[in-house]
Coordinates of C-alpha atoms in Angstrom, one line a residue:
M20 CA 4.7 -44.0 -38.8
K21 CA 4.3 -40.4 -38.7
P22 CA 4.2 -37.9 -35.8
I23 CA 0.7 -36.9 -35.0
K24 CA -0.6 -33.6 -35.7
K25 CA -1.6 -31.5 -32.8
D26 CA -5.3 -31.3 -32.0
S27 CA -7.7 -29.8 -29.4
D28 CA -6.7 -32.4 -26.9
N29 CA -4.8 -30.1 -24.5
K30 CA -3.1 -32.9 -22.7
T31 CA -2.0 -34.7 -25.8
S32 CA -0.8 -31.4 -27.3
E33 CA 1.2 -30.6 -24.1
I34 CA 2.8 -34.1 -24.1
L35 CA 3.7 -33.7 -27.7
D36 CA 5.2 -30.2 -27.2
D37 CA 7.4 -31.6 -24.5
N38 CA 8.5 -34.6 -26.5
L39 CA 9.3 -32.6 -29.6
T40 CA 11.4 -30.3 -27.4
N41 CA 13.3 -33.1 -25.8
F42 CA 14.0 -34.7 -29.3
Y43 CA 15.3 -31.3 -30.4
L44 CA 17.5 -31.0 -27.4
A45 CA 18.8 -34.5 -27.7
V46 CA 19.8 -33.7 -31.2
I47 CA 21.7 -30.4 -30.5
D48 CA 23.1 -31.3 -27.1
E49 CA 26.7 -31.8 -28.2
E50 CA 29.7 -29.6 -27.9
N51 CA 30.1 -26.8 -30.5
I52 CA 26.7 -27.5 -32.2
N53 CA 25.5 -24.4 -33.8
E54 CA 21.8 -23.4 -33.0
D55 CA 21.6 -20.6 -35.8
D56 CA 18.9 -22.7 -37.6
F57 CA 16.7 -22.3 -34.5
L58 CA 16.9 -18.9 -32.9
S59 CA 19.7 -17.2 -34.9
N60 CA 22.1 -16.8 -32.0
E61 CA 25.3 -18.7 -31.1
V62 CA 25.3 -21.4 -28.5
L63 CA 25.5 -20.2 -25.1
E64 CA 27.2 -22.1 -22.3
E65 CA 27.8 -21.2 -18.7
E66 CA 30.9 -18.9 -18.1
E67 CA 33.4 -19.6 -15.6
T68 CA 33.9 -15.9 -14.7
D69 CA 31.4 -13.0 -14.7
S70 CA 33.1 -10.0 -16.3
L71 CA 31.2 -6.7 -16.2
E72 CA 32.4 -5.8 -19.7
G73 CA 29.6 -5.4 -22.1
L74 CA 27.0 -5.5 -19.6
E75 CA 25.7 -2.0 -20.0
D76 CA 22.1 -1.2 -20.1
S77 CA 20.4 0.2 -23.1
K78 CA 21.6 3.8 -22.2
G79 CA 25.1 2.7 -22.1
S80 CA 25.6 2.8 -18.3
R81 CA 25.5 0.3 -15.5
S82 CA 23.2 0.8 -12.6
D83 CA 24.5 0.2 -9.1
T84 CA 21.9 -2.5 -8.7
L85 CA 23.2 -4.4 -11.7
V86 CA 26.8 -4.2 -10.5
F87 CA 25.8 -5.4 -7.1
Y88 CA 23.7 -8.2 -8.6
L89 CA 26.7 -9.3 -10.8
N90 CA 29.0 -9.2 -7.9
E91 CA 26.7 -11.5 -5.9
L92 CA 26.5 -13.9 -8.9
S93 CA 30.4 -14.4 -8.8
K94 CA 29.6 -16.3 -5.6
C95 CA 27.4 -18.9 -7.5
P96 CA 29.0 -22.3 -7.8
V97 CA 29.0 -24.3 -11.0
L98 CA 27.2 -27.4 -10.6
S99 CA 28.4 -30.7 -12.1
K100 CA 26.2 -32.9 -14.2
E101 CA 25.8 -35.4 -11.2
E102 CA 24.9 -32.4 -9.0
E103 CA 22.3 -31.3 -11.5
C104 CA 20.7 -34.7 -11.7
E105 CA 20.6 -35.1 -7.9
L106 CA 19.0 -31.6 -7.5
A107 CA 16.5 -32.5 -10.2
R108 CA 15.5 -35.7 -8.6
R109 CA 14.9 -33.9 -5.4
I110 CA 12.9 -31.1 -7.1
E111 CA 10.7 -33.9 -8.5
E112 CA 10.0 -35.0 -5.1
G113 CA 9.0 -31.4 -4.0
D114 CA 12.1 -30.4 -2.4
V115 CA 11.8 -26.5 -2.4
K116 CA 15.4 -25.9 -1.2
A117 CA 16.7 -28.1 -4.1
K118 CA 14.7 -26.0 -6.5
E119 CA 16.1 -22.7 -5.0
T120 CA 19.7 -24.1 -5.3
M121 CA 19.2 -25.1 -9.1
I122 CA 17.9 -21.6 -9.8
Y123 CA 20.7 -19.9 -7.8
C124 CA 23.5 -21.8 -9.3
N125 CA 22.4 -21.0 -12.9
L126 CA 21.7 -17.3 -12.6
R127 CA 25.0 -16.5 -14.3
L128 CA 23.8 -18.4 -17.3
V129 CA 20.9 -15.9 -17.6
V130 CA 23.3 -12.9 -17.6
S131 CA 25.5 -14.6 -20.1
I132 CA 22.5 -15.0 -22.5
A133 CA 20.8 -11.6 -21.6
K134 CA 24.0 -9.7 -22.5
K135 CA 23.8 -11.0 -26.1
Y136 CA 20.6 -9.0 -26.6
A137 CA 21.9 -5.8 -25.2
N138 CA 21.0 -2.6 -27.1
K139 CA 17.7 -4.1 -28.3
G140 CA 15.5 -1.4 -26.8
V141 CA 15.1 -3.2 -23.4
P142 CA 17.2 -2.4 -20.5
L143 CA 19.7 -5.3 -19.4
E144 CA 18.1 -5.5 -16.0
D145 CA 14.7 -6.2 -17.6
L146 CA 16.2 -8.8 -19.9
V147 CA 17.9 -10.5 -16.9
S148 CA 14.6 -10.4 -15.0
E149 CA 12.7 -11.9 -17.9
G150 CA 15.5 -14.4 -18.5
N151 CA 15.2 -15.6 -14.8
I152 CA 11.5 -16.4 -15.3
G153 CA 12.6 -18.6 -18.3
L154 CA 15.1 -20.2 -15.9
I155 CA 12.6 -20.9 -13.3
R156 CA 10.4 -22.6 -16.0
A157 CA 13.2 -24.7 -17.1
V158 CA 14.1 -25.8 -13.6
E159 CA 10.3 -26.9 -13.1
K160 CA 10.2 -28.8 -16.4
F161 CA 13.7 -30.4 -16.6
D162 CA 13.9 -34.2 -16.9
Y163 CA 17.3 -35.3 -15.9
R164 CA 16.6 -38.8 -17.4
K165 CA 16.8 -37.5 -20.9
G166 CA 20.7 -37.2 -20.6
F167 CA 21.2 -33.7 -21.9
K168 CA 23.0 -30.9 -19.9
F169 CA 20.6 -28.6 -18.0
S170 CA 22.3 -25.6 -19.5
T171 CA 21.4 -26.8 -22.9
Y172 CA 17.7 -27.2 -21.7
A173 CA 17.6 -23.8 -19.7
T174 CA 19.2 -21.9 -22.6
W175 CA 16.2 -22.6 -24.8
W176 CA 13.7 -21.4 -22.0
I177 CA 15.8 -18.4 -21.0
R178 CA 16.1 -17.1 -24.6
Q179 CA 12.4 -17.7 -25.2
A180 CA 11.5 -15.5 -22.3
I181 CA 14.0 -12.7 -23.2
E182 CA 12.9 -12.8 -26.9
R183 CA 9.3 -12.4 -25.8
A184 CA 10.2 -9.4 -23.8
I185 CA 12.0 -7.7 -26.6
I186 CA 9.2 -8.6 -29.2
A187 CA 6.7 -7.1 -26.7
N188 CA 8.6 -3.8 -26.6
T189 CA 9.4 -3.8 -30.4
K190 CA 7.4 -1.3 -32.6
I191 CA 4.9 -3.0 -34.9
V192 CA 6.2 -3.8 -38.4
R193 CA 3.6 -2.8 -40.9
V194 CA 3.3 -5.2 -44.0
P195 CA 1.6 -4.1 -47.3
V196 CA -1.9 -5.4 -47.4
H197 CA -1.2 -7.5 -50.5
V198 CA 1.6 -9.3 -48.9
L199 CA -0.8 -10.0 -45.9
E200 CA -3.3 -11.5 -48.4
Y201 CA -0.5 -13.6 -49.7
I202 CA 0.2 -14.7 -46.1
K203 CA -3.4 -15.6 -45.5
K204 CA -3.7 -17.7 -48.8
I205 CA -0.2 -19.4 -47.9
L206 CA -1.2 -20.5 -44.4
K207 CA -4.5 -21.9 -45.6
A208 CA -2.8 -23.7 -48.5
K209 CA -0.1 -25.1 -46.1
S210 CA -2.7 -26.6 -43.9
E211 CA -4.6 -28.1 -46.6
L212 CA -1.4 -29.6 -48.3
Q213 CA -0.3 -30.9 -44.9
E214 CA -3.5 -32.9 -44.8
S215 CA -3.1 -34.4 -48.2
L216 CA 0.6 -34.8 -48.4
G217 CA 1.3 -35.8 -44.8
R218 CA 4.2 -33.5 -44.5
N219 CA 5.0 -29.8 -44.9
P220 CA 4.7 -28.5 -48.5
T221 CA 7.7 -27.0 -50.4
Y222 CA 7.7 -23.5 -51.7
T223 CA 7.2 -24.8 -55.3
E224 CA 4.1 -26.9 -54.1
L225 CA 2.6 -23.8 -52.4
S226 CA 3.2 -21.7 -55.6
T227 CA 1.5 -24.3 -57.6
Y228 CA -1.4 -24.8 -55.3
T229 CA -2.1 -21.1 -54.6
G230 CA -1.1 -19.5 -58.0
I231 CA 1.2 -17.1 -56.2
T232 CA 4.5 -16.8 -57.9
L233 CA 7.8 -18.2 -56.1
S234 CA 9.0 -14.6 -55.8
N235 CA 5.8 -13.5 -53.9
I236 CA 6.0 -16.7 -51.8
Y237 CA 9.5 -15.8 -50.7
K238 CA 8.3 -12.2 -50.0
A239 CA 5.4 -13.5 -47.7
V240 CA 7.5 -16.0 -46.0
E241 CA 10.2 -13.4 -45.1
A242 CA 7.5 -11.2 -43.8
M243 CA 6.2 -13.9 -41.5
R244 CA 9.7 -14.3 -40.1
H245 CA 9.7 -10.6 -38.9
D246 CA 7.7 -9.2 -36.0
V247 CA 4.3 -8.8 -37.7
S248 CA 1.6 -7.4 -35.4
I249 CA -1.1 -9.9 -34.5
D250 CA -3.5 -7.0 -35.2
A251 CA -2.1 -6.2 -38.6
P252 CA -5.0 -5.9 -41.1
I253 CA -5.4 -8.5 -43.9
S254 CA -8.1 -6.9 -45.8
E255 CA -8.5 -3.4 -47.5
D256 CA -11.2 -2.3 -45.1
E257 CA -9.0 -3.4 -42.2
Q258 CA -11.9 -5.3 -40.7
E259 CA -9.9 -8.6 -40.5
N260 CA -6.6 -9.0 -38.8
M261 CA -4.0 -11.7 -38.1
H262 CA -6.2 -13.1 -35.3
N263 CA -8.4 -14.7 -38.0
L264 CA -5.5 -16.8 -39.1
I265 CA -5.1 -18.4 -35.6
P266 CA -7.4 -21.5 -35.1
D267 CA -9.8 -21.2 -32.2
N268 CA -8.4 -24.4 -30.5
I269 CA -5.0 -22.6 -30.1
H270 CA -5.0 -21.2 -26.5
T271 CA -1.3 -20.8 -25.9
D272 CA 0.5 -17.5 -25.8
P273 CA 1.3 -16.6 -29.4
F274 CA 5.0 -16.3 -28.7
D275 CA 5.0 -19.7 -27.1
H276 CA 3.3 -20.9 -30.1
A277 CA 5.8 -19.5 -32.4
F278 CA 8.7 -21.3 -30.6
E279 CA 6.7 -24.6 -30.8
L280 CA 6.1 -24.2 -34.5
N281 CA 9.9 -23.6 -35.0
I282 CA 10.7 -26.8 -33.2
Q283 CA 8.0 -28.8 -35.3
K284 CA 9.5 -27.3 -38.5
L285 CA 13.0 -28.5 -37.6
V286 CA 11.8 -31.9 -36.6
S287 CA 9.8 -32.2 -39.8
K288 CA 13.0 -31.3 -41.8
W289 CA 15.0 -34.0 -39.8
M290 CA 12.4 -36.8 -40.3
G291 CA 12.5 -36.2 -44.0
H292 CA 16.1 -37.5 -44.0
L293 CA 15.3 -40.8 -42.1
N294 CA 14.3 -44.1 -43.6
E295 CA 11.0 -45.8 -42.4
T296 CA 12.7 -47.8 -39.8
E297 CA 14.5 -44.9 -38.3
K298 CA 11.4 -42.9 -38.3
V299 CA 9.5 -45.5 -36.2
I300 CA 12.4 -45.9 -33.8
I301 CA 12.7 -42.1 -33.3
T302 CA 8.9 -41.6 -33.2
L303 CA 8.5 -44.3 -30.4
R304 CA 11.6 -43.5 -28.4
Y305 CA 10.7 -39.8 -28.1
G306 CA 7.0 -40.0 -28.1
L307 CA 6.6 -38.0 -31.3
D308 CA 3.3 -39.7 -31.6
G309 CA 1.9 -37.8 -28.6
K310 CA 2.4 -40.7 -26.3
R311 CA 5.0 -41.4 -23.6
S312 CA 8.5 -42.2 -24.7
R313 CA 9.0 -46.0 -25.1
T314 CA 11.9 -48.0 -23.7
L315 CA 14.5 -49.8 -25.9
D316 CA 12.9 -53.0 -24.9
E317 CA 9.4 -51.9 -26.0
V318 CA 10.5 -50.6 -29.3
G319 CA 12.6 -53.7 -30.0
K320 CA 9.6 -56.0 -29.3
E321 CA 7.4 -54.0 -31.7
L322 CA 10.0 -54.1 -34.5
N323 CA 11.4 -57.6 -33.7
L324 CA 14.8 -56.2 -33.1
T325 CA 17.2 -56.6 -30.2
R326 CA 17.4 -53.9 -27.5
E327 CA 21.0 -53.3 -28.5
R328 CA 20.1 -53.0 -32.2
I329 CA 17.6 -50.2 -31.4
R330 CA 20.1 -48.4 -29.4
Q331 CA 22.6 -48.6 -32.2
I332 CA 20.2 -47.3 -34.6
E333 CA 19.0 -44.4 -32.4
K334 CA 22.6 -43.4 -31.8
R335 CA 23.3 -43.5 -35.6
V336 CA 20.2 -41.3 -36.3
L337 CA 21.2 -38.7 -33.5
N338 CA 24.6 -38.5 -35.0
K339 CA 23.3 -38.0 -38.5
L340 CA 20.9 -35.4 -37.5
R341 CA 23.6 -33.6 -35.6
S342 CA 25.8 -33.6 -38.8
F343 CA 23.2 -32.1 -40.8
F344 CA 22.4 -29.4 -38.1
H345 CA 26.1 -28.7 -37.5
N346 CA 27.0 -28.4 -41.2
K347 CA 23.7 -27.0 -42.3
K348 CA 23.2 -29.6 -44.8
I349 CA 19.4 -29.4 -44.4
E350 CA 18.4 -27.1 -47.3
K351 CA 16.9 -23.9 -46.0
G352 CA 13.6 -22.8 -47.7
T353 CA 12.2 -26.2 -48.6
V354 CA 9.5 -25.9 -45.9
I355 CA 7.9 -23.0 -44.0

């Protein structure tokens, strides 16, 4: 059983995006797990104290507003996991006060994350504001039944919001036209090979399929990993641009789409290290087929295994993937 490919069914696509995110978080939600493979930053946890050290704005000074805000945050209590779950349950029931409390008690997490992006061309106050938007989104989407900590889930959304702000304020990186031509061919080839192979192609397979040398494949992939303007030309007459590489059925924000693709890439790598039974169990348990997550009993009945056996296999798979993730045993560069 293979995870389904996203299609024009917006509801199915949204469910699959959420399920992929939940699976990703289930794998990384462990003490000291390194997230470098995902967003190239260290794991960020809530800090017990709020020091003003290192919280300068982009001009090297702290505004009175920021100092006042940080002083106010020192009053924020740290929630226990039980308190988070109770608040999340009440939020699901429409309790506005519970939502406000969850947001307020996690504002320090936003500052902790935002200061890691200091001196990136965006004032710290703006980064905190953008991060707060990500926090609100996390509070709205958090599913306490999945078992992972809210800080792990919220960190992903906060960093996404902050990085979007930085990217939006970053100068356009111009890429040579011939490299953009490579990118166009590679993306087209990747889509075609995914259909025929049922998985993401390797660099070697892309090279063979397109006739582009491995060296130029690497150059093109490296360019794609940097901030390339969506309006960057891909033809000599500059009449075509990167918009032409995005399918018409993609209506999401391009930055959101990039983060979704990052998760899909990681999950694809992880699934390649599982046997068929493990793949089926993970696909059903986490809804990687675009459907709802199945219970242990439901998966057990489908595979003719006991509920306990399914639980054991799932636990073993998550531990194995955490080991790959933490020790970087998943070879980089095998897939785009």
